[in-house]
PDB file of C-alpha atoms and ligand atoms in Angstrom:
ATOM      1  CA  MET S   1      -9.336  -0.346 -64.407  1.00 45.00           C
ATOM      2  CA  SER S   2     -10.174  -1.080 -67.984  1.00 42.00           C
ATOM      3  CA  VAL S   3     -11.142   1.608 -70.404  1.00 53.00           C
ATOM      4  CA  ILE S   4      -9.943  -0.368 -73.410  1.00 64.00           C
ATOM      5  CA  GLU S   5     -12.788  -1.329 -75.661  1.00 63.00           C
ATOM      6  CA  GLY S   6     -13.950  -4.929 -75.382  1.00 69.00           C
ATOM      7  CA  GLN S   7     -11.989  -5.747 -72.232  1.00 72.00           C
ATOM      8  CA  THR S   8     -14.254  -6.610 -69.332  1.00 74.00           C
ATOM      9  CA  TRP S   9     -13.396  -7.877 -65.881  1.00 67.00           C
ATOM     10  CA  SER S  10     -14.721 -10.605 -63.688  1.00 74.00           C
ATOM     11  CA  ALA S  11     -13.626 -10.303 -60.058  1.00 74.00           C
ATOM     12  CA  HIS S  12     -13.839 -14.116 -59.850  1.00 71.00           C
ATOM     13  CA  SER S  13     -11.524 -14.750 -62.822  1.00 72.00           C
ATOM     14  CA  TYR S  14      -9.151 -12.073 -61.523  1.00 65.00           C
ATOM     15  CA  GLU S  15      -9.005 -13.793 -58.118  1.00 70.00           C
ATOM     16  CA  GLU S  16      -8.105 -17.079 -59.826  1.00 69.00           C
ATOM     17  CA  ASN S  17      -5.597 -15.825 -62.421  1.00 66.00           C
ATOM     18  CA  ALA S  18      -4.215 -12.516 -61.209  1.00 60.00           C
ATOM     19  CA  ARG S  19      -4.288 -12.239 -57.416  1.00 62.00           C
ATOM     20  CA  PHE S  20      -0.510 -11.698 -57.607  1.00 65.00           C
ATOM     21  CA  VAL S  21      -1.160  -8.178 -58.991  1.00 62.00           C
ATOM     22  CA  SER S  22      -2.209  -6.824 -55.588  1.00 64.00           C
ATOM     23  CA  ASP S  23       0.064  -9.219 -53.662  1.00 67.00           C
ATOM     24  CA  LEU S  24       3.061  -7.733 -55.485  1.00 71.00           C
ATOM     25  CA  GLY S  25       2.010  -4.143 -54.809  1.00 75.00           C
ATOM     26  CA  THR S  26       4.051  -3.863 -51.614  1.00 83.00           C
ATOM     27  CA  GLY S  27       6.956  -1.949 -53.195  1.00 92.00           C
ATOM     28  CA  VAL S  28       4.824   0.911 -54.488  1.00 95.00           C
ATOM     29  CA  PHE S  29       2.797   0.888 -51.263  1.00 94.00           C
ATOM     30  CA  GLU S  30       6.047   1.569 -49.388  1.00 94.00           C
ATOM     31  CA  TRP S  31       6.874   4.447 -51.754  1.00 96.00           C
ATOM     32  CA  LEU S  32       3.454   5.930 -50.958  1.00 97.00           C
ATOM     33  CA  ASP S  33       3.966   5.550 -47.167  1.00 96.00           C
ATOM     34  CA  PRO S  34       0.319   6.354 -46.304  1.00 97.00           C
ATOM     35  CA  GLN S  35      -0.236   8.257 -43.065  1.00 97.00           C
ATOM     36  CA  PRO S  36      -3.234   8.121 -40.677  1.00 98.00           C
ATOM     37  CA  GLY S  37      -5.893  10.672 -41.581  1.00 98.00           C
ATOM     38  CA  GLU S  38      -4.601  11.346 -45.093  1.00 98.00           C
ATOM     39  CA  ARG S  39      -7.229  11.451 -47.852  1.00 98.00           C
ATOM     40  CA  ILE S  40      -6.084   9.133 -50.613  1.00 98.00           C
ATOM     41  CA  LEU S  41      -7.597   8.331 -54.010  1.00 98.00           C
ATOM     42  CA  ASP S  42      -6.849   4.812 -55.282  1.00 98.00           C
ATOM     43  CA  LEU S  43      -7.034   5.124 -59.062  1.00 98.00           C
ATOM     44  CA  GLY S  44      -7.919   1.784 -60.658  1.00 98.00           C
ATOM     45  CA  CYS S  45      -8.639   0.164 -57.309  1.00 97.00           C
ATOM     46  CA  GLY S  46      -9.680  -3.169 -58.854  1.00 96.00           C
ATOM     47  CA  ASP S  47     -11.333  -5.465 -56.328  1.00 95.00           C
ATOM     48  CA  GLY S  48      -9.949  -3.379 -53.465  1.00 96.00           C
ATOM     49  CA  ALA S  49      -7.382  -5.832 -52.058  1.00 93.00           C
ATOM     50  CA  LEU S  50      -4.611  -3.223 -51.932  1.00 94.00           C
ATOM     51  CA  THR S  51      -7.045  -0.395 -51.128  1.00 96.00           C
ATOM     52  CA  GLU S  52      -7.860  -2.269 -47.922  1.00 95.00           C
ATOM     53  CA  ARG S  53      -4.235  -1.873 -46.879  1.00 95.00           C
ATOM     54  CA  LEU S  54      -4.500   1.915 -47.302  1.00 97.00           C
ATOM     55  CA  VAL S  55      -7.551   1.886 -45.039  1.00 97.00           C
ATOM     56  CA  ALA S  56      -5.705  -0.312 -42.522  1.00 96.00           C
ATOM     57  CA  ALA S  57      -2.905   2.293 -42.477  1.00 96.00           C
ATOM     58  CA  GLY S  58      -5.468   4.828 -41.235  1.00 98.00           C
ATOM     59  CA  ALA S  59      -6.041   6.722 -44.487  1.00 98.00           C
ATOM     60  CA  VAL S  60      -9.464   7.935 -45.612  1.00 98.00           C
ATOM     61  CA  VAL S  61      -9.712   6.292 -49.010  1.00 98.00           C
ATOM     62  CA  VAL S  62     -11.841   6.634 -52.123  1.00 98.00           C
ATOM     63  CA  GLY S  63     -11.398   3.983 -54.830  1.00 98.00           C
ATOM     64  CA  VAL S  64     -12.268   4.524 -58.483  1.00 98.00           C
ATOM     65  CA  ASP S  65     -12.478   1.833 -61.126  1.00 98.00           C
ATOM     66  CA  GLY S  66     -14.011   1.475 -64.591  1.00 96.00           C
ATOM     67  CA  SER S  67     -15.304  -2.044 -63.991  1.00 95.00           C
ATOM     68  CA  PRO S  68     -18.707  -2.470 -62.289  1.00 96.00           C
ATOM     69  CA  ASP S  69     -17.712  -5.982 -61.175  1.00 95.00           C
ATOM     70  CA  PHE S  70     -14.573  -4.672 -59.460  1.00 96.00           C
ATOM     71  CA  VAL S  71     -16.437  -1.762 -57.850  1.00 97.00           C
ATOM     72  CA  ASP S  72     -18.960  -4.215 -56.378  1.00 97.00           C
ATOM     73  CA  ALA S  73     -16.129  -6.432 -55.100  1.00 96.00           C
ATOM     74  CA  ALA S  74     -14.368  -3.430 -53.512  1.00 97.00           C
ATOM     75  CA  LYS S  75     -17.636  -2.226 -51.916  1.00 98.00           C
ATOM     76  CA  ALA S  76     -18.087  -5.720 -50.456  1.00 97.00           C
ATOM     77  CA  ARG S  77     -14.809  -5.117 -48.597  1.00 96.00           C
ATOM     78  CA  GLY S  78     -16.331  -1.945 -47.114  1.00 97.00           C
ATOM     79  CA  ILE S  79     -14.431   0.438 -49.392  1.00 98.00           C
ATOM     80  CA  ASP S  80     -15.887   3.714 -50.664  1.00 98.00           C
ATOM     81  CA  ALA S  81     -15.513   2.562 -54.275  1.00 98.00           C
ATOM     82  CA  ARG S  82     -16.958   4.489 -57.198  1.00 98.00           C
ATOM     83  CA  LEU S  83     -17.435   3.624 -60.844  1.00 98.00           C
ATOM     84  CA  GLY S  84     -15.480   6.029 -63.044  1.00 98.00           C
ATOM     85  CA  ASP S  85     -13.165   6.515 -65.988  1.00 98.00           C
ATOM     86  CA  GLY S  86      -9.593   7.494 -65.098  1.00 98.00           C
ATOM     87  CA  HIS S  87      -9.535   9.863 -68.085  1.00 98.00           C
ATOM     88  CA  GLU S  88     -12.403  11.874 -66.614  1.00 98.00           C
ATOM     89  CA  LEU S  89     -11.666  12.304 -62.915  1.00 98.00           C
ATOM     90  CA  ALA S  90     -14.006  14.926 -61.473  1.00 97.00           C
ATOM     91  CA  PHE S  91     -12.344  15.624 -58.104  1.00 98.00           C
ATOM     92  CA  GLU S  92     -11.092  19.118 -57.206  1.00 98.00           C
ATOM     93  CA  SER S  93      -8.215  19.658 -54.727  1.00 98.00           C
ATOM     94  CA  GLU S  94      -9.545  16.925 -52.432  1.00 98.00           C
ATOM     95  CA  PHE S  95      -6.699  14.478 -51.880  1.00 98.00           C
ATOM     96  CA  ASP S  96      -3.342  14.427 -50.118  1.00 98.00           C
ATOM     97  CA  ALA S  97      -2.251  11.610 -52.408  1.00 98.00           C
ATOM     98  CA  VAL S  98      -3.342   9.702 -55.488  1.00 98.00           C
ATOM     99  CA  PHE S  99      -2.155   6.088 -55.586  1.00 98.00           C
ATOM    100  CA  SER S 100      -2.294   3.661 -58.499  1.00 98.00           C
ATOM    101  CA  ASN S 101      -1.095   0.076 -58.872  1.00 96.00           C
ATOM    102  CA  ALA S 102      -1.162  -1.902 -62.133  1.00 96.00           C
ATOM    103  CA  ALA S 103      -3.855   0.251 -63.696  1.00 97.00           C
ATOM    104  CA  LEU S 104      -2.313   3.177 -65.598  1.00 98.00           C
ATOM    105  CA  HIS S 105      -1.226   1.018 -68.565  1.00 97.00           C
ATOM    106  CA  TRP S 106      -4.918   0.428 -69.314  1.00 96.00           C
ATOM    107  CA  MET S 107      -5.536   4.183 -69.709  1.00 97.00           C
ATOM    108  CA  THR S 108      -4.363   5.037 -73.187  1.00 96.00           C
ATOM    109  CA  ARG S 109      -4.768   8.841 -73.032  1.00 98.00           C
ATOM    110  CA  PRO S 110      -2.243   9.462 -70.240  1.00 98.00           C
ATOM    111  CA  ALA S 111      -2.199  13.259 -70.491  1.00 98.00           C
ATOM    112  CA  GLU S 112      -5.918  13.337 -69.634  1.00 98.00           C
ATOM    113  CA  VAL S 113      -5.287  11.018 -66.691  1.00 98.00           C
ATOM    114  CA  ALA S 114      -2.374  13.105 -65.369  1.00 98.00           C
ATOM    115  CA  ALA S 115      -4.384  16.330 -65.697  1.00 98.00           C
ATOM    116  CA  GLY S 116      -7.300  14.783 -63.759  1.00 98.00           C
ATOM    117  CA  VAL S 117      -4.967  13.488 -61.034  1.00 98.00           C
ATOM    118  CA  ARG S 118      -3.374  16.936 -60.728  1.00 98.00           C
ATOM    119  CA  ARG S 119      -6.822  18.545 -60.331  1.00 98.00           C
ATOM    120  CA  ALA S 120      -7.783  15.945 -57.702  1.00 98.00           C
ATOM    121  CA  LEU S 121      -4.708  16.716 -55.557  1.00 98.00           C
ATOM    122  CA  LYS S 122      -4.262  19.477 -53.040  1.00 98.00           C
ATOM    123  CA  ALA S 123      -1.223  21.694 -53.698  1.00 95.00           C
ATOM    124  CA  GLY S 124       1.880  19.747 -52.658  1.00 97.00           C
ATOM    125  CA  GLY S 125      -0.007  16.438 -52.797  1.00 98.00           C
ATOM    126  CA  ARG S 126       1.711  13.370 -54.227  1.00 98.00           C
ATOM    127  CA  PHE S 127       0.989  11.007 -57.108  1.00 98.00           C
ATOM    128  CA  VAL S 128       2.578   7.631 -56.446  1.00 98.00           C
ATOM    129  CA  GLY S 129       2.127   4.767 -58.839  1.00 98.00           C
ATOM    130  CA  GLU S 130       3.375   1.658 -60.531  1.00 97.00           C
ATOM    131  CA  PHE S 131       2.371   0.205 -63.872  1.00 98.00           C
ATOM    132  CA  GLY S 132       3.810  -1.530 -66.910  1.00 98.00           C
ATOM    133  CA  GLY S 133       6.835   0.313 -68.312  1.00 98.00           C
ATOM    134  CA  HIS S 134       8.780   0.127 -71.551  1.00 98.00           C
ATOM    135  CA  THR S 135       9.407  -3.536 -72.605  1.00 98.00           C
ATOM    136  CA  ASN S 136       6.760  -4.847 -70.188  1.00 98.00           C
ATOM    137  CA  VAL S 137       5.532  -8.317 -71.248  1.00 98.00           C
ATOM    138  CA  ALA S 138       7.550  -7.892 -74.458  1.00 98.00           C
ATOM    139  CA  ALA S 139       7.747 -11.611 -75.250  1.00 98.00           C
ATOM    140  CA  ILE S 140       3.980 -12.025 -74.807  1.00 98.00           C
ATOM    141  CA  VAL S 141       3.210  -8.978 -76.961  1.00 97.00           C
ATOM    142  CA  THR S 142       5.550 -10.249 -79.703  1.00 97.00           C
ATOM    143  CA  ALA S 143       3.870 -13.676 -79.672  1.00 98.00           C
ATOM    144  CA  LEU S 144       0.375 -12.118 -79.853  1.00 97.00           C
ATOM    145  CA  HIS S 145       1.445 -10.054 -82.865  1.00 97.00           C
ATOM    146  CA  ALA S 146       3.148 -12.988 -84.623  1.00 97.00           C
ATOM    147  CA  ILE S 147       0.362 -15.532 -84.131  1.00 97.00           C
ATOM    148  CA  GLY S 148      -2.313 -12.879 -84.642  1.00 96.00           C
ATOM    149  CA  ALA S 149      -0.808 -11.920 -88.039  1.00 96.00           C
ATOM    150  CA  LYS S 150      -0.831 -15.580 -89.101  1.00 96.00           C
ATOM    151  CA  HIS S 151      -4.570 -15.818 -88.332  1.00 95.00           C
ATOM    152  CA  GLY S 152      -5.592 -12.406 -89.681  1.00 94.00           C
ATOM    153  CA  ILE S 153      -6.409 -10.909 -86.251  1.00 94.00           C
ATOM    154  CA  ASP S 154      -6.415  -7.089 -86.051  1.00 93.00           C
ATOM    155  CA  PRO S 155      -2.916  -6.131 -84.698  1.00 93.00           C
ATOM    156  CA  ALA S 156      -4.551  -3.378 -82.605  1.00 92.00           C
ATOM    157  CA  LEU S 157      -6.050  -6.180 -80.487  1.00 93.00           C
ATOM    158  CA  ALA S 158      -2.616  -7.620 -79.650  1.00 93.00           C
ATOM    159  CA  SER S 159      -1.217  -4.827 -77.484  1.00 92.00           C
ATOM    160  CA  PRO S 160      -3.498  -1.937 -76.570  1.00 93.00           C
ATOM    161  CA  TRP S 161      -1.489  -0.937 -73.505  1.00 96.00           C
ATOM    162  CA  TYR S 162       0.532   2.162 -72.585  1.00 98.00           C
ATOM    163  CA  PHE S 163       4.053   1.124 -71.487  1.00 98.00           C
ATOM    164  CA  PRO S 164       6.182   4.333 -71.503  1.00 98.00           C
ATOM    165  CA  THR S 165       9.871   4.839 -70.796  1.00 98.00           C
ATOM    166  CA  PRO S 166      10.750   6.748 -67.591  1.00 98.00           C
ATOM    167  CA  ASP S 167      11.882   9.729 -69.706  1.00 98.00           C
ATOM    168  CA  ALA S 168       8.595   9.897 -71.619  1.00 98.00           C
ATOM    169  CA  TYR S 169       6.462   9.535 -68.486  1.00 98.00           C
ATOM    170  CA  ALA S 170       8.503  12.065 -66.496  1.00 98.00           C
ATOM    171  CA  GLU S 171       8.060  14.546 -69.348  1.00 98.00           C
ATOM    172  CA  LEU S 172       4.314  13.926 -69.427  1.00 98.00           C
ATOM    173  CA  LEU S 173       4.016  14.435 -65.655  1.00 98.00           C
ATOM    174  CA  SER S 174       6.075  17.650 -65.796  1.00 98.00           C
ATOM    175  CA  ALA S 175       3.862  18.979 -68.595  1.00 98.00           C
ATOM    176  CA  ASN S 176       0.805  18.386 -66.397  1.00 98.00           C
ATOM    177  CA  GLY S 177       1.797  20.204 -63.220  1.00 98.00           C
ATOM    178  CA  PHE S 178       4.031  17.712 -61.411  1.00 98.00           C
ATOM    179  CA  SER S 179       7.603  17.704 -60.231  1.00 98.00           C
ATOM    180  CA  VAL S 180       8.999  14.161 -60.513  1.00 98.00           C
ATOM    181  CA  GLU S 181      10.886  13.065 -57.384  1.00 98.00           C
ATOM    182  CA  ARG S 182      11.650   9.419 -58.210  1.00 98.00           C
ATOM    183  CA  ILE S 183      11.031   7.317 -61.288  1.00 98.00           C
ATOM    184  CA  ALA S 184      12.505   3.958 -62.218  1.00 97.00           C
ATOM    185  CA  LEU S 185      12.024   0.926 -64.436  1.00 98.00           C
ATOM    186  CA  ILE S 186      12.060  -2.235 -62.326  1.00 96.00           C
ATOM    187  CA  PRO S 187      12.256  -5.630 -64.070  1.00 96.00           C
ATOM    188  CA  ARG S 188      10.076  -8.054 -62.117  1.00 95.00           C
ATOM    189  CA  PRO S 189       9.786 -11.566 -63.578  1.00 95.00           C
ATOM    190  CA  THR S 190       6.364 -12.673 -62.350  1.00 95.00           C
ATOM    191  CA  PRO S 191       5.276 -16.303 -61.818  1.00 95.00           C
ATOM    192  CA  LEU S 192       1.905 -17.060 -63.417  1.00 95.00           C
ATOM    193  CA  PRO S 193      -0.070 -19.346 -61.071  1.00 90.00           C
ATOM    194  CA  THR S 194      -2.487 -20.494 -63.797  1.00 92.00           C
ATOM    195  CA  GLY S 195       0.058 -20.519 -66.606  1.00 96.00           C
ATOM    196  CA  LEU S 196       0.274 -18.476 -69.755  1.00 97.00           C
ATOM    197  CA  LYS S 197      -3.198 -19.436 -70.933  1.00 96.00           C
ATOM    198  CA  GLY S 198      -4.768 -18.112 -67.718  1.00 94.00           C
ATOM    199  CA  TRP S 199      -2.922 -14.813 -68.145  1.00 94.00           C
ATOM    200  CA  VAL S 200      -3.776 -14.166 -71.795  1.00 95.00           C
ATOM    201  CA  ARG S 201      -7.382 -15.256 -71.351  1.00 91.00           C
ATOM    202  CA  THR S 202      -7.767 -12.868 -68.391  1.00 90.00           C
ATOM    203  CA  PHE S 203      -5.976  -9.868 -69.877  1.00 92.00           C
ATOM    204  CA  ARG S 204      -6.409 -10.136 -73.644  1.00 93.00           C
ATOM    205  CA  GLN S 205      -9.949 -11.372 -74.031  1.00 91.00           C
ATOM    206  CA  PRO S 206     -10.780  -9.105 -77.047  1.00 93.00           C
ATOM    207  CA  PHE S 207      -7.879 -10.648 -79.010  1.00 95.00           C
ATOM    208  CA  PHE S 208      -9.458 -14.098 -78.642  1.00 93.00           C
ATOM    209  CA  ASP S 209     -12.901 -12.729 -79.449  1.00 90.00           C
ATOM    210  CA  GLY S 210     -11.220 -11.483 -82.674  1.00 88.00           C
ATOM    211  CA  ALA S 211      -9.979 -15.030 -83.367  1.00 91.00           C
ATOM    212  CA  GLY S 212     -13.558 -16.384 -83.418  1.00 92.00           C
ATOM    213  CA  ASP S 213     -13.773 -20.205 -83.767  1.00 94.00           C
ATOM    214  CA  ASN S 214      -9.988 -20.372 -84.131  1.00 94.00           C
ATOM    215  CA  ALA S 215      -9.457 -19.100 -80.578  1.00 95.00           C
ATOM    216  CA  PRO S 216      -8.401 -22.499 -79.084  1.00 96.00           C
ATOM    217  CA  ILE S 217      -5.876 -23.071 -81.915  1.00 97.00           C
ATOM    218  CA  VAL S 218      -4.518 -19.518 -81.576  1.00 97.00           C
ATOM    219  CA  LEU S 219      -4.157 -19.990 -77.814  1.00 97.00           C
ATOM    220  CA  ASN S 220      -2.235 -23.267 -78.265  1.00 97.00           C
ATOM    221  CA  GLU S 221       0.104 -21.683 -80.826  1.00 98.00           C
ATOM    222  CA  ILE S 222       0.864 -18.726 -78.540  1.00 98.00           C
ATOM    223  CA  GLU S 223       1.582 -21.091 -75.691  1.00 98.00           C
ATOM    224  CA  GLU S 224       3.872 -23.246 -77.838  1.00 98.00           C
ATOM    225  CA  LEU S 225       5.829 -20.240 -79.117  1.00 98.00           C
ATOM    226  CA  LEU S 226       6.351 -18.789 -75.640  1.00 98.00           C
ATOM    227  CA  SER S 227       7.179 -22.142 -74.037  1.00 98.00           C
ATOM    228  CA  HIS S 228      10.732 -21.708 -75.378  1.00 97.00           C
ATOM    229  CA  THR S 229      11.329 -18.612 -73.249  1.00 97.00           C
ATOM    230  CA  LEU S 230       8.738 -18.256 -70.472  1.00 98.00           C
ATOM    231  CA  ARG S 231       8.266 -21.886 -69.311  1.00 98.00           C
ATOM    232  CA  ASP S 232      10.886 -23.540 -67.133  1.00 98.00           C
ATOM    233  CA  GLU S 233      11.998 -27.184 -66.996  1.00 97.00           C
ATOM    234  CA  ALA S 234       9.370 -27.904 -64.315  1.00 97.00           C
ATOM    235  CA  GLY S 235       6.562 -26.516 -66.490  1.00 97.00           C
ATOM    236  CA  ARG S 236       6.167 -23.263 -64.505  1.00 97.00           C
ATOM    237  CA  TRP S 237       5.406 -20.042 -66.368  1.00 98.00           C
ATOM    238  CA  THR S 238       6.961 -16.640 -65.651  1.00 98.00           C
ATOM    239  CA  ALA S 239       5.904 -13.415 -67.381  1.00 97.00           C
ATOM    240  CA  ASP S 240       8.487 -10.780 -68.317  1.00 97.00           C
ATOM    241  CA  TYR S 241       6.999  -7.928 -66.283  1.00 97.00           C
ATOM    242  CA  VAL S 242       8.815  -4.568 -66.128  1.00 97.00           C
ATOM    243  CA  ARG S 243       7.340  -2.025 -63.691  1.00 97.00           C
ATOM    244  CA  LEU S 244       7.531   1.750 -64.011  1.00 98.00           C
ATOM    245  CA  ARG S 245       7.356   3.152 -60.464  1.00 98.00           C
ATOM    246  CA  PHE S 246       7.273   6.866 -59.615  1.00 98.00           C
ATOM    247  CA  ILE S 247       6.625   9.592 -57.046  1.00 98.00           C
ATOM    248  CA  ALA S 248       5.587  13.020 -58.332  1.00 98.00           C
ATOM    249  CA  LYS S 249       4.543  16.122 -56.379  1.00 98.00           C
ATOM    250  CA  ALA S 250       1.779  18.504 -57.432  1.00 98.00           C
ATOM    251  CA  VAL S 251       3.406  21.921 -57.962  1.00 97.00           C
TER     252      VAL S 251
HETATM  253  C1  BEZ Q 301       0.774  -5.477 -66.078  1.00 52.06           C
HETATM  254  O1  BEZ Q 301       0.412  -5.440 -64.901  1.00 52.06           O
HETATM  255  O2  BEZ Q 301       1.892  -5.130 -66.414  1.00 52.06           O
HETATM  256  C2  BEZ Q 301      -0.171  -5.937 -67.138  1.00 52.06           C
HETATM  257  C3  BEZ Q 301      -1.272  -6.665 -66.799  1.00 52.06           C
HETATM  258  C4  BEZ Q 301      -2.133  -7.047 -67.776  1.00 52.06           C
HETATM  259  C5  BEZ Q 301      -1.914  -6.720 -69.087  1.00 52.06           C
HETATM  260  C6  BEZ Q 301      -0.804  -5.997 -69.421  1.00 52.06           C
HETATM  261  C7  BEZ Q 301       0.084  -5.605 -68.443  1.00 52.06           C
END
């Protein structure tokens, strides 16, 4: 779910460059442990690949995403997907659980998100999620800042994401009506099937819009800089992902 200005999504480009995002969602799915008949909200459902697994587990699922292209793709899978902003959830005590994979780092006003999730849950309901935590994609962010500064690109375009520490996120959840049961940072080096260029083009499109005609040069320089750390001897790229995974109960 993107609510960051300038970032748009194409379900086709996502399929090509980022299918691993839902494929790697198994760990958080197990923490959720969806039960037949439960009503579950999938916040930032994307193209619905992981949402489908909630439905297959017997849950009654509503997906919400900020991208019209993703909502259409999720609907095509038969999912009850709705266009919406995660900062402005309008559900009231409707869900047994709210689930979110790889979406919360795009929502940069997290207190508003947590308050909306709390309102959406029944008393005792659970909020189970995974997203980028502190130091997530640190090498990539550093390279975007360094090369961006050289070319006069607005530094705000380099790293718009919310990557909190477990302490900071636990505090935010507690302040918004949750009791945190489990929370952990999980380093997860992630192979990039279409290389670094595929990743940054998919996820940091506004940065390259900011580079104008220099975009191809900027892209080559970022790739060269990161080749020293993120590319192996066989030419394969791995991103330095760090997940923040949690279970919190509505109190
Ligand atoms: C992530 O899943 O950690 C992520 C994806 C795209 C941009 C930033 C972070």
